[in-house]
Tab-separated table of C-alpha atoms in Angstrom:
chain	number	residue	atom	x	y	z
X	99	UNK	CA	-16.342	-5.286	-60.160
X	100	UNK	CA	-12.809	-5.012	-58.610
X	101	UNK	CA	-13.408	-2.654	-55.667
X	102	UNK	CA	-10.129	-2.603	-53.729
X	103	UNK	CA	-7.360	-4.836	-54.754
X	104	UNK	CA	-4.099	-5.437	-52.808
X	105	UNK	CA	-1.390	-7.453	-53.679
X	106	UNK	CA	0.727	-9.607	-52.645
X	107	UNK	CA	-2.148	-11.573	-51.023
X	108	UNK	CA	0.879	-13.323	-48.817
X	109	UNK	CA	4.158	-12.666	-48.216
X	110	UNK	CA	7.572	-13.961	-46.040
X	111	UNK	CA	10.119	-11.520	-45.834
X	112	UNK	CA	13.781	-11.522	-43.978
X	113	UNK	CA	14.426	-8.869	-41.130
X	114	UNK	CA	16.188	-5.830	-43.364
X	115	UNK	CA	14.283	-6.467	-46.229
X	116	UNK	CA	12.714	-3.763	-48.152
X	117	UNK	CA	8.897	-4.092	-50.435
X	118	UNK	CA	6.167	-2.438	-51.097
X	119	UNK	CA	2.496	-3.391	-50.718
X	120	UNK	CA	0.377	-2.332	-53.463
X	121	UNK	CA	-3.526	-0.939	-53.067
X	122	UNK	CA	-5.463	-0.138	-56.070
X	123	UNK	CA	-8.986	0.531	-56.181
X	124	UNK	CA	-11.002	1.325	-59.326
X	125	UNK	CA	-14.166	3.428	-57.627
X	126	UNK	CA	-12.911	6.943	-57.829
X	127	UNK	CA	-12.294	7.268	-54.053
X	128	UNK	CA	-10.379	10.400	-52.939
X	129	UNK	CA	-9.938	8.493	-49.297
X	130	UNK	CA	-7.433	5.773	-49.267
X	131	UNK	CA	-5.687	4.831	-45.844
X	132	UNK	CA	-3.784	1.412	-44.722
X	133	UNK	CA	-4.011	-0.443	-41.486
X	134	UNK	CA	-2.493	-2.764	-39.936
X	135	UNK	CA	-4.025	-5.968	-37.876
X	136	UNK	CA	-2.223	-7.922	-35.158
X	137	UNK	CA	-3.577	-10.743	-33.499
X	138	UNK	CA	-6.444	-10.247	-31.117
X	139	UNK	CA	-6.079	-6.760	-31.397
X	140	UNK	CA	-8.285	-3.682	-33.724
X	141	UNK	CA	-7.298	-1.966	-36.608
X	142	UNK	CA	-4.580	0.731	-36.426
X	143	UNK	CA	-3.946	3.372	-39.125
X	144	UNK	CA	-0.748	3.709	-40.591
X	145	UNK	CA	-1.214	6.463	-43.310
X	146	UNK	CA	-4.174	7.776	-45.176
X	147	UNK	CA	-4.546	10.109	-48.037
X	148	UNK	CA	-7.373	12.492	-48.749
X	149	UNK	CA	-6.460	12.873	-52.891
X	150	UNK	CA	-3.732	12.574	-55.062
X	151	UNK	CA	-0.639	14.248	-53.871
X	152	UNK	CA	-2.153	14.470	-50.154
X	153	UNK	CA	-1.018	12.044	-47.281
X	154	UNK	CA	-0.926	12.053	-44.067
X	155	UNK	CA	0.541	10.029	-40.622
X	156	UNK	CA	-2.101	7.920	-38.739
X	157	UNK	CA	-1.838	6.651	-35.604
X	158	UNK	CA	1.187	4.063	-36.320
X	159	UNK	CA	3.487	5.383	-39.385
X	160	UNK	CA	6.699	4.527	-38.487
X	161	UNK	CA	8.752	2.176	-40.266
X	162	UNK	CA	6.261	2.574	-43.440
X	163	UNK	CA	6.188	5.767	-46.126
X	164	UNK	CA	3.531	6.412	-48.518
X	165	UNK	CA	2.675	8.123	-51.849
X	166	UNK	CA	-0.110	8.874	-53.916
X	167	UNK	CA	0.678	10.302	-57.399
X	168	UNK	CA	-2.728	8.593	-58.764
X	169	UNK	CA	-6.037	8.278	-57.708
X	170	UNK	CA	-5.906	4.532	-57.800
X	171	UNK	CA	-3.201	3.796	-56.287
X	172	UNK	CA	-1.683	3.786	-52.811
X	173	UNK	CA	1.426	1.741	-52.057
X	174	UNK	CA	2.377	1.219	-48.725
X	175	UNK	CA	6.644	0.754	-48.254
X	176	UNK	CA	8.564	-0.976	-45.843
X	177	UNK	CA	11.598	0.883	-45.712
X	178	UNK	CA	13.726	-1.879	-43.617
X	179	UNK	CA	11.169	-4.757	-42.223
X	180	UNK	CA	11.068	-5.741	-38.644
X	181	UNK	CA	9.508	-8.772	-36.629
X	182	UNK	CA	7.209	-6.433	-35.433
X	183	UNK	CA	5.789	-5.879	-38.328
X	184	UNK	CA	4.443	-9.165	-38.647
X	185	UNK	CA	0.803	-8.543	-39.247
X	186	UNK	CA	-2.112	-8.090	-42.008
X	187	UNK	CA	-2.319	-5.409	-43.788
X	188	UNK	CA	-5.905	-3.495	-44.692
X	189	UNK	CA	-6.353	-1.082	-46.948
X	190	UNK	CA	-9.362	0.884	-47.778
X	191	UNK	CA	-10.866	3.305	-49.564
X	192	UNK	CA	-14.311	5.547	-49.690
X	193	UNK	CA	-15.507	9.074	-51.492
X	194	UNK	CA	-15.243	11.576	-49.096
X	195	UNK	CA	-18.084	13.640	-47.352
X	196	UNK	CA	-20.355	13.109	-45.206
X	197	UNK	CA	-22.428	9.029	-44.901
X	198	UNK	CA	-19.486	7.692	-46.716
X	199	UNK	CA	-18.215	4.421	-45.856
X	200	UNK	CA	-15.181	2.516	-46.437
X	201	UNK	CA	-14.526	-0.152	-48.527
X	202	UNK	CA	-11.435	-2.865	-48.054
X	203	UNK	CA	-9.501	-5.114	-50.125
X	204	UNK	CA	-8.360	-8.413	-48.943
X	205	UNK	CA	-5.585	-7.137	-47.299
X	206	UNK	CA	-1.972	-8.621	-46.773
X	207	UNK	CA	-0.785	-11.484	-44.813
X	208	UNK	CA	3.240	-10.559	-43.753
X	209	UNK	CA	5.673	-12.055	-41.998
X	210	UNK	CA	9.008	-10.841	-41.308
X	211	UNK	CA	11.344	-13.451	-39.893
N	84	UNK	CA	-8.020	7.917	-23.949
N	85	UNK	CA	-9.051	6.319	-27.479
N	86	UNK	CA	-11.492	7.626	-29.913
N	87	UNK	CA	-13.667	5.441	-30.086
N	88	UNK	CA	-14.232	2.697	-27.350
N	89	UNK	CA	-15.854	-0.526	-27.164
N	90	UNK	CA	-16.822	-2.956	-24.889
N	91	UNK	CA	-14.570	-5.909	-26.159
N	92	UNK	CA	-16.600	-8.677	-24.935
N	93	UNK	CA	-16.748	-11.797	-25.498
N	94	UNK	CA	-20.178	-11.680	-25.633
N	95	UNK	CA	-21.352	-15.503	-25.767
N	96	UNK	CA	-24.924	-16.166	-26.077
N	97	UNK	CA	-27.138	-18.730	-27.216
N	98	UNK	CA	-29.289	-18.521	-30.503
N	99	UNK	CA	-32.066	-16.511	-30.120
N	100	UNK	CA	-31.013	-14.424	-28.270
N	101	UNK	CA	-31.054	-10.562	-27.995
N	102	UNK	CA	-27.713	-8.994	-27.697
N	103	UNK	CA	-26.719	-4.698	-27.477
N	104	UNK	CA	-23.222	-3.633	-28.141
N	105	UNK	CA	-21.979	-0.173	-27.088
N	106	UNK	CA	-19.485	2.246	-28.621
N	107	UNK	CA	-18.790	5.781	-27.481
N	108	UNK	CA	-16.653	8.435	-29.415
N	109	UNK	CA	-14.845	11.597	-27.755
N	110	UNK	CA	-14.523	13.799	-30.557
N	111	UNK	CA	-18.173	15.850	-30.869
N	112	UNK	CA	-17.612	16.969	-34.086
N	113	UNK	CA	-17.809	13.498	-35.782
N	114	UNK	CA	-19.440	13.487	-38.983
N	115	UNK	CA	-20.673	9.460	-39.795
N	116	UNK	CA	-20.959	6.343	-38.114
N	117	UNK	CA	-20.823	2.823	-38.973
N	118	UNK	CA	-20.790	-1.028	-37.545
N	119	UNK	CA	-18.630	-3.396	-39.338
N	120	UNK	CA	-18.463	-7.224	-39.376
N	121	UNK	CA	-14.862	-8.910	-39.319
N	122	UNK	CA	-14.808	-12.356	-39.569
N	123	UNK	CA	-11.568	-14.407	-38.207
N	124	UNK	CA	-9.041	-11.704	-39.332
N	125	UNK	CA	-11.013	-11.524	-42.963
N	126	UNK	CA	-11.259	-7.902	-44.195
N	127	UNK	CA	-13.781	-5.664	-42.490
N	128	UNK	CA	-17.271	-5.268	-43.955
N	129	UNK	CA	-19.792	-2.834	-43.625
N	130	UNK	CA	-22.696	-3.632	-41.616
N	131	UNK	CA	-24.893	-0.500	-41.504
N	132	UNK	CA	-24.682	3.103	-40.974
N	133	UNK	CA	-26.029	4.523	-38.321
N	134	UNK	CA	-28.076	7.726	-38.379
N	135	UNK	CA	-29.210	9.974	-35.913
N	136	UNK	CA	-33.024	8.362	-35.874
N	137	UNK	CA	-31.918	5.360	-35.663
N	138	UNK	CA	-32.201	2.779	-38.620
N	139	UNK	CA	-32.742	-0.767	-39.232
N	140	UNK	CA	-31.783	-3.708	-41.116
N	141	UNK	CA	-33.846	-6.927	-40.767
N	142	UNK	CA	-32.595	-8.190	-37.117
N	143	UNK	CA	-30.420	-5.128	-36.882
N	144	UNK	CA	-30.867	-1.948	-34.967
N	145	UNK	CA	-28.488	0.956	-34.609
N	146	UNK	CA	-28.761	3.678	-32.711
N	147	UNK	CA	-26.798	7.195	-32.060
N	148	UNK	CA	-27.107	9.948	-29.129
N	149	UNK	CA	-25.055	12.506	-30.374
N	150	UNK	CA	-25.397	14.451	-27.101
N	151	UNK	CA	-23.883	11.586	-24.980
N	152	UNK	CA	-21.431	10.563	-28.189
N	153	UNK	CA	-22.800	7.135	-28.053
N	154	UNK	CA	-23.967	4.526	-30.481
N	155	UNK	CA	-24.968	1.163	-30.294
N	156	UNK	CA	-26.476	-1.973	-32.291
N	157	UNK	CA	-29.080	-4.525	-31.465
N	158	UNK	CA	-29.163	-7.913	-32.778
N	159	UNK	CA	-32.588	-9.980	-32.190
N	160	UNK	CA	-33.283	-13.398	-32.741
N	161	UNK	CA	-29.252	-14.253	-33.009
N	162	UNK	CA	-27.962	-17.103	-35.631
N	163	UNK	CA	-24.763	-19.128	-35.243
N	164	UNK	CA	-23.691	-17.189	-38.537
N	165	UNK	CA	-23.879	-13.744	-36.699
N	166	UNK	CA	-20.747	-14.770	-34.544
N	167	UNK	CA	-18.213	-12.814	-35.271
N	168	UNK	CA	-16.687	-9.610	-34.148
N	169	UNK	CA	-18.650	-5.621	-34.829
N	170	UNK	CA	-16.202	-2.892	-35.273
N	171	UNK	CA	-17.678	0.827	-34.634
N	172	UNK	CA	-16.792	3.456	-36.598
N	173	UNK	CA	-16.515	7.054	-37.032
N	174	UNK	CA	-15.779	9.418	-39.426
N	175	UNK	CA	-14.337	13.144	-39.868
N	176	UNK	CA	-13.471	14.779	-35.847
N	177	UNK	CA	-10.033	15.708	-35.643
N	178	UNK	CA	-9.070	15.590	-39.016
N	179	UNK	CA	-11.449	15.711	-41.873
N	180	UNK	CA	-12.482	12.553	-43.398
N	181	UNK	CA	-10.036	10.308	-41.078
N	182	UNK	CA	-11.797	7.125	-39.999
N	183	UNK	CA	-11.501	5.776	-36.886
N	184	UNK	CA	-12.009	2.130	-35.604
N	185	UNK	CA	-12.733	1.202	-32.698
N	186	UNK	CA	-11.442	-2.139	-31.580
N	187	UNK	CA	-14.039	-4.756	-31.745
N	188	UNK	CA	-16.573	-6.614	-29.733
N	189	UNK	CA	-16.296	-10.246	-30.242
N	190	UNK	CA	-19.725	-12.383	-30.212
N	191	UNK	CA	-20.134	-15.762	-30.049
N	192	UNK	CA	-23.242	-17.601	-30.314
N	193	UNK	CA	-24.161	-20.695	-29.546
N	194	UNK	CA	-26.758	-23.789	-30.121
C-alpha cells in the first residue's frame, strides 16, 4: 500500500549543487504536481502534470524543471540550488475529474547551505 | 488577489468548544472542494470533501455556497488532538484539474 513515495526523505546540499527529487506513486494517477513549504507559510505549486508527457508551470517554477515520461513518476530537478530554496518539498498525486482528491507522500526536507 | 483565501488565525480555543473556519475562492468555475489537516509541517491529509449540500463527518461539518464562492467547516465538541492547521482546497478553475491551496488556518486548543 505505497501511495506516494518521495525520496530522499532528507537532504543537505551546497549552494551550486545540482539533484533531483524523486516522486513515485503506484495508484494510476494522471495528476501529479510538487510544492514547496516554507516555514509558517502555505503550500505553493511548483509544477504539475496532467499525464505522461504533459507538464505545466505553477505558481513558483523557477529554479526547478520537470518531466514525466511515466505515469509513476515525477522528478522534480534543481538545476543550480539556492538558499532560498531551503524548504520541504510535497508532492502529490490524484485521478483526475471531478470529487477527486489529492494524495501526498512524505515529502522532502532540503537545505541548501 | 489569491485564489483561495483563508482566515489564518490562530484560532485558540478551549476543548469543547465550537469553532467555524472560512475559505472563499475567486474563480466560479471551480469544480471540487476539500479541507485538509497538516500537522507541524507533516504532509497534508485529507479531511473531507465538501459538497454542495453540505456533508458531515462525526464532529465535522462542511459547507459550500457556490453563489458567494464560499466554504467553510465546523468543528463541535473540540479535542486537544484536533489542533492543528485546515488547509482549503479547490480544484479545476483556471486550468483544468490544477489544485489550489489555500494557506492555512492554524487552531489551537486547549485544556
Amino acid at each position: 500500500n505505497a501511495g506516494v513515495t518521495q525520496t530522499p526523505k532528507f537532504q543537505v546540499l551546497k549552494t551550486g549543487q545540482s539533484m533531483t527529487l524523486q516522486c513515485a506513486q503506484d495508484m494510476n494517477h494522471e495528476y501529479m504536481s510538487w510544492y514547496r513549504q516554507d516555514p509558517g507559510m502555505g503550500l505553493r505549486l511548483i509544477h504539475y502534470s496532467v499525464g505522461a508527457g504533459i507538464t505545466d508551470q505553477g505558481e513558483v517554477p523557477n529554479g526547478y524543471n520537470v518531466s514525466r515520461s511515466t505515469t509513476e513518476d515525477f522528478p522534480l530537478r534543481l538545476l543550480s540550488a539556492a538558499p532560498s530554496q531551503t524548504s520541504v518539498y510535497f508532492c502529490a498525486s490524484r485521478k483526475t475529474g471531478v470529487g477527486q482528491p489529492q494524495h501526498f507522500g512524505d515529502g522532502t526536507r532540503l537545505s541548501i547551505l | 488577489r489569491k485564489e483561495v483565501e483563508q482566515d489564518p488565525g490562530p484560532f485558540n480555543v478551549p476543548e469543547g468548544a465550537t469553532v467555524a473556519f472560512n475559505c472563499t475562492y475567486s474563480n466560479s468555475a471551480s469544480q471540487s472542494f476539500f479541507w485538509y489537516r497538516q500537522d507541524c509541517r507533516k504532509e497534508p491529509k485529507l479531511l473531507m470533501s465538501v459538497y454542495s449540500s453540505g456533508n458531515e463527518d462525526g464532529r465535522f461539518t462542511a459547507q459550500l455556497n457556490r453563489a458567494s464562492q464560499y466554504i467553510s467547516l465546523l468543528i463541535r465538541d473540540s479535542k486537544l488532538s484536533d489542533s492543528a492547521t485546515y488547509l482549503c482546497v479547490v480544484n479545476g478553475g483556471t486550468n483544468a484539474g490544477k489544485s489550489t491551496f489555500g494557506d492555512g488556518t492554524t487552531l489551537t486548543v486547549k485544556p
